[in-house]
Amino acid sequence: MIKKLSLLLPGAIAIVLSAAPLLPVFSQSTPAPEAPQVQKNRNKLNLTEDQKARMKQVRESTRAQIEAVLTDEQKAQLQTLKEQRRARWQQRQAARQAGQTTGQPEQSARQPGQRGKGMWAALNLTEEQKNKIKAIREDSRKQMAAILTPEQLQQMQQMRQQRQQRRQQMQPST
């Protein structure tokens, strides 16, 4: 029995490795799953279906505008970095489900306030690209704020403040 399994294992590995080049094609055709925190925050805001649809349009438009600023090489590198990040996230999720603790090593290697910046820094953006992306994001924030009711906007600002406070508490004192 063990002999049969040992013969099947190399075949299974070969199949997996032969399918690996196809993974980027599939990952581009299916939308990336949203981070649970993003979904949870949206639920806290009690968005209507119309608001959710409009927010989605703004996010998609923002993503397309930012991609238009990037070169083909930067787009490919960004896709690779996203896939690596997604793989690390899935590994952490699997470890959590298995009852193992993870210390989030990539965050401990970052400087305070650099969360999420490594991926964009790796693209070696020009100052012009940085300024364009910054303007696109600012416009996106304004569009999203215009979709929210005053109460939702206030609640979102409170959530941002709480998130900033948690991050400051997590930063090691220098």
C-alpha atoms as a printed R data frame, in Angstrom:
    type eleno elety resid chain resno       x      y       z
1   ATOM     1    CA   MET     A     1   0.000  0.000   0.000
2   ATOM     2    CA   ILE     A     2   2.760  2.420   0.937
3   ATOM     3    CA   LYS     A     3   4.632  1.431  -2.201
4   ATOM     4    CA   LYS     A     4   1.641  2.392  -4.355
5   ATOM     5    CA   LEU     A     5   1.311  5.753  -2.591
6   ATOM     6    CA   SER     A     6   5.013  6.452  -3.031
7   ATOM     7    CA   LEU     A     7   4.586  5.891  -6.765
8   ATOM     8    CA   LEU     A     8   1.573  8.219  -6.936
9   ATOM     9    CA   LEU     A     9   3.257 11.072  -5.063
10  ATOM    10    CA   PRO     A    10   5.751 12.017  -7.824
11  ATOM    11    CA   GLY     A    11   2.924 11.938 -10.369
12  ATOM    12    CA   ALA     A    12   0.786 14.227  -8.244
13  ATOM    13    CA   ILE     A    13   3.705 16.624  -7.797
14  ATOM    14    CA   ALA     A    14   4.314 16.647 -11.548
15  ATOM    15    CA   ILE     A    15   0.661 17.509 -12.210
16  ATOM    16    CA   VAL     A    16   0.721 20.347  -9.690
17  ATOM    17    CA   LEU     A    17   3.944 21.764 -11.099
18  ATOM    18    CA   SER     A    18   2.667 21.564 -14.667
19  ATOM    19    CA   ALA     A    19  -0.438 23.534 -13.672
20  ATOM    20    CA   ALA     A    20   1.557 26.225 -11.832
21  ATOM    21    CA   PRO     A    21   2.170 28.402 -14.935
22  ATOM    22    CA   LEU     A    22  -1.590 28.598 -15.444
23  ATOM    23    CA   LEU     A    23  -2.266 30.027 -11.985
24  ATOM    24    CA   PRO     A    24  -1.607 33.672 -12.943
25  ATOM    25    CA   VAL     A    25  -4.082 33.339 -15.814
26  ATOM    26    CA   PHE     A    26  -6.784 32.059 -13.484
27  ATOM    27    CA   SER     A    27  -6.009 34.603 -10.786
28  ATOM    28    CA   GLN     A    28  -6.464 37.443 -13.276
29  ATOM    29    CA   SER     A    29  -9.811 36.181 -14.477
30  ATOM    30    CA   THR     A    30 -11.327 35.845 -11.009
31  ATOM    31    CA   PRO     A    31 -11.598 38.830  -8.688
32  ATOM    32    CA   ALA     A    32  -9.401 38.739  -5.620
33  ATOM    33    CA   PRO     A    33 -11.269 37.967  -2.424
34  ATOM    34    CA   GLU     A    34 -11.718 40.960  -0.182
35  ATOM    35    CA   ALA     A    35  -9.889 41.048   3.071
36  ATOM    36    CA   PRO     A    36 -12.221 40.071   5.916
37  ATOM    37    CA   GLN     A    37 -11.474 43.376   7.671
38  ATOM    38    CA   VAL     A    38 -12.679 45.385   4.675
39  ATOM    39    CA   GLN     A    39 -15.911 43.394   4.493
40  ATOM    40    CA   LYS     A    40 -16.439 43.702   8.243
41  ATOM    41    CA   ASN     A    41 -16.008 47.491   8.105
42  ATOM    42    CA   ARG     A    42 -18.490 47.766   5.261
43  ATOM    43    CA   ASN     A    43 -20.992 45.763   7.275
44  ATOM    44    CA   LYS     A    44 -20.539 48.147  10.210
45  ATOM    45    CA   LEU     A    45 -21.504 51.050   7.978
46  ATOM    46    CA   ASN     A    46 -24.787 49.365   6.987
47  ATOM    47    CA   LEU     A    47 -24.445 50.299   3.334
48  ATOM    48    CA   THR     A    48 -27.485 49.972   1.111
49  ATOM    49    CA   GLU     A    49 -27.282 47.818  -2.009
50  ATOM    50    CA   ASP     A    50 -27.094 50.995  -4.108
51  ATOM    51    CA   GLN     A    51 -24.222 52.324  -1.989
52  ATOM    52    CA   LYS     A    52 -22.378 48.993  -2.262
53  ATOM    53    CA   ALA     A    53 -22.740 49.043  -6.049
54  ATOM    54    CA   ARG     A    54 -21.561 52.648  -6.305
55  ATOM    55    CA   MET     A    55 -18.597 51.958  -4.006
56  ATOM    56    CA   LYS     A    56 -17.652 48.976  -6.141
57  ATOM    57    CA   GLN     A    57 -17.734 51.166  -9.257
58  ATOM    58    CA   VAL     A    58 -15.447 53.708  -7.603
59  ATOM    59    CA   ARG     A    59 -12.985 50.977  -6.522
60  ATOM    60    CA   GLU     A    60 -12.918 49.442 -10.009
61  ATOM    61    CA   SER     A    61 -12.455 52.839 -11.644
62  ATOM    62    CA   THR     A    62  -9.652 53.690  -9.210
63  ATOM    63    CA   ARG     A    63  -7.910 50.384  -9.877
64  ATOM    64    CA   ALA     A    64  -8.133 50.922 -13.658
65  ATOM    65    CA   GLN     A    65  -6.820 54.496 -13.397
66  ATOM    66    CA   ILE     A    66  -3.861 53.407 -11.261
67  ATOM    67    CA   GLU     A    67  -3.050 50.556 -13.640
68  ATOM    68    CA   ALA     A    68  -3.040 53.058 -16.506
69  ATOM    69    CA   VAL     A    69  -0.270 54.982 -14.713
70  ATOM    70    CA   LEU     A    70   1.951 51.893 -14.384
71  ATOM    71    CA   THR     A    71   4.282 50.516 -17.035
72  ATOM    72    CA   ASP     A    72   3.810 46.944 -18.277
73  ATOM    73    CA   GLU     A    73   6.787 45.804 -16.194
74  ATOM    74    CA   GLN     A    74   5.368 47.457 -13.071
75  ATOM    75    CA   LYS     A    75   1.976 45.854 -13.687
76  ATOM    76    CA   ALA     A    76   3.572 42.408 -13.976
77  ATOM    77    CA   GLN     A    77   5.642 42.991 -10.851
78  ATOM    78    CA   LEU     A    78   2.594 44.232  -8.950
79  ATOM    79    CA   GLN     A    79   0.648 41.116  -9.976
80  ATOM    80    CA   THR     A    80   3.491 38.904  -8.732
81  ATOM    81    CA   LEU     A    81   3.681 40.766  -5.421
82  ATOM    82    CA   LYS     A    82  -0.090 40.485  -4.956
83  ATOM    83    CA   GLU     A    83   0.051 36.741  -5.576
84  ATOM    84    CA   GLN     A    84   2.865 36.380  -3.048
85  ATOM    85    CA   ARG     A    85   0.901 38.399  -0.496
86  ATOM    86    CA   ARG     A    86  -2.208 36.300  -1.137
87  ATOM    87    CA   ALA     A    87  -0.178 33.085  -0.670
88  ATOM    88    CA   ARG     A    88   1.239 34.350   2.658
89  ATOM    89    CA   TRP     A    89  -2.263 35.292   3.799
90  ATOM    90    CA   GLN     A    90  -3.591 31.852   2.880
91  ATOM    91    CA   GLN     A    91  -0.738 30.206   4.782
92  ATOM    92    CA   ARG     A    92  -1.537 32.272   7.871
93  ATOM    93    CA   GLN     A    93  -5.223 31.396   7.564
94  ATOM    94    CA   ALA     A    94  -4.410 27.697   7.243
95  ATOM    95    CA   ALA     A    95  -2.109 27.893  10.263
96  ATOM    96    CA   ARG     A    96  -4.820 29.627  12.297
97  ATOM    97    CA   GLN     A    97  -7.362 26.995  11.341
98  ATOM    98    CA   ALA     A    98  -4.901 24.297  12.339
99  ATOM    99    CA   GLY     A    99  -4.568 25.967  15.745
100 ATOM   100    CA   GLN     A   100  -1.047 27.205  15.223
101 ATOM   101    CA   THR     A   101  -0.077 30.720  16.198
102 ATOM   102    CA   THR     A   102   1.545 33.028  13.706
103 ATOM   103    CA   GLY     A   103   3.644 35.966  14.739
104 ATOM   104    CA   GLN     A   104   3.130 37.897  11.501
105 ATOM   105    CA   PRO     A   105   6.864 38.090  10.767
106 ATOM   106    CA   GLU     A   106   6.525 40.422   7.797
107 ATOM   107    CA   GLN     A   107   5.051 43.155   9.975
108 ATOM   108    CA   SER     A   108   7.838 42.906  12.528
109 ATOM   109    CA   ALA     A   109  10.384 43.437   9.731
110 ATOM   110    CA   ARG     A   110   8.695 46.669   8.630
111 ATOM   111    CA   GLN     A   111   9.360 50.087   9.974
112 ATOM   112    CA   PRO     A   112   6.486 51.658  11.940
113 ATOM   113    CA   GLY     A   113   3.899 53.202   9.633
114 ATOM   114    CA   GLN     A   114   5.095 51.197   6.607
115 ATOM   115    CA   ARG     A   115   2.220 48.706   6.473
116 ATOM   116    CA   GLY     A   116   1.388 47.990   2.839
117 ATOM   117    CA   LYS     A   117   4.084 50.345   1.543
118 ATOM   118    CA   GLY     A   118   6.614 47.637   0.636
119 ATOM   119    CA   MET     A   119   4.660 46.427  -2.355
120 ATOM   120    CA   TRP     A   120   4.457 49.904  -3.915
121 ATOM   121    CA   ALA     A   121   8.040 50.769  -2.985
122 ATOM   122    CA   ALA     A   122   9.223 47.671  -4.853
123 ATOM   123    CA   LEU     A   123   7.766 49.079  -8.090
124 ATOM   124    CA   ASN     A   124  10.258 51.976  -8.183
125 ATOM   125    CA   LEU     A   125   7.614 54.513  -9.151
126 ATOM   126    CA   THR     A   126   8.717 57.834 -10.585
127 ATOM   127    CA   GLU     A   127   7.724 61.019  -8.756
128 ATOM   128    CA   GLU     A   128   5.227 61.731 -11.532
129 ATOM   129    CA   GLN     A   129   3.639 58.284 -11.086
130 ATOM   130    CA   LYS     A   130   3.515 58.733  -7.304
131 ATOM   131    CA   ASN     A   131   1.800 62.109  -7.670
132 ATOM   132    CA   LYS     A   132  -0.729 60.777 -10.180
133 ATOM   133    CA   ILE     A   133  -1.571 57.790  -7.979
134 ATOM   134    CA   LYS     A   134  -1.880 60.024  -4.930
135 ATOM   135    CA   ALA     A   135  -4.318 62.290  -6.828
136 ATOM   136    CA   ILE     A   136  -6.324 59.275  -8.045
137 ATOM   137    CA   ARG     A   137  -6.622 57.920  -4.498
138 ATOM   138    CA   GLU     A   138  -7.616 61.302  -3.088
139 ATOM   139    CA   ASP     A   139 -10.304 61.648  -5.762
140 ATOM   140    CA   SER     A   140 -11.482 58.124  -4.940
141 ATOM   141    CA   ARG     A   141 -11.775 58.969  -1.232
142 ATOM   142    CA   LYS     A   142 -13.847 62.042  -2.078
143 ATOM   143    CA   GLN     A   143 -16.137 60.027  -4.356
144 ATOM   144    CA   MET     A   144 -16.643 57.383  -1.664
145 ATOM   145    CA   ALA     A   145 -17.307 60.003   0.997
146 ATOM   146    CA   ALA     A   146 -19.967 61.542  -1.255
147 ATOM   147    CA   ILE     A   147 -21.763 58.189  -1.423
148 ATOM   148    CA   LEU     A   148 -22.070 57.898   2.365
149 ATOM   149    CA   THR     A   149 -24.684 59.522   4.559
150 ATOM   150    CA   PRO     A   150 -23.418 61.978   7.208
151 ATOM   151    CA   GLU     A   151 -23.885 59.302   9.889
152 ATOM   152    CA   GLN     A   152 -21.965 56.696   7.875
153 ATOM   153    CA   LEU     A   153 -19.207 59.202   7.161
154 ATOM   154    CA   GLN     A   154 -18.887 59.993  10.864
155 ATOM   155    CA   GLN     A   155 -18.783 56.300  11.719
156 ATOM   156    CA   MET     A   156 -16.114 55.691   9.063
157 ATOM   157    CA   GLN     A   157 -13.988 58.499  10.497
158 ATOM   158    CA   GLN     A   158 -14.322 56.966  13.967
159 ATOM   159    CA   MET     A   159 -13.233 53.572  12.628
160 ATOM   160    CA   ARG     A   160 -10.175 55.188  10.990
161 ATOM   161    CA   GLN     A   161  -9.243 56.893  14.260
162 ATOM   162    CA   GLN     A   162  -9.588 53.625  16.162
163 ATOM   163    CA   ARG     A   163  -7.443 51.845  13.564
164 ATOM   164    CA   GLN     A   164  -4.753 54.541  13.846
165 ATOM   165    CA   GLN     A   165  -4.787 54.251  17.640
166 ATOM   166    CA   ARG     A   166  -4.388 50.452  17.433
167 ATOM   167    CA   ARG     A   167  -1.478 50.841  15.035
168 ATOM   168    CA   GLN     A   168   0.207 53.345  17.316
169 ATOM   169    CA   GLN     A   169  -0.207 50.973  20.261
170 ATOM   170    CA   MET     A   170   1.336 48.146  18.233
171 ATOM   171    CA   GLN     A   171   4.389 50.187  17.223
172 ATOM   172    CA   PRO     A   172   7.459 49.559  19.348
173 ATOM   173    CA   SER     A   173   8.538 52.642  21.231
174 ATOM   174    CA   THR     A   174  11.830 54.105  20.050
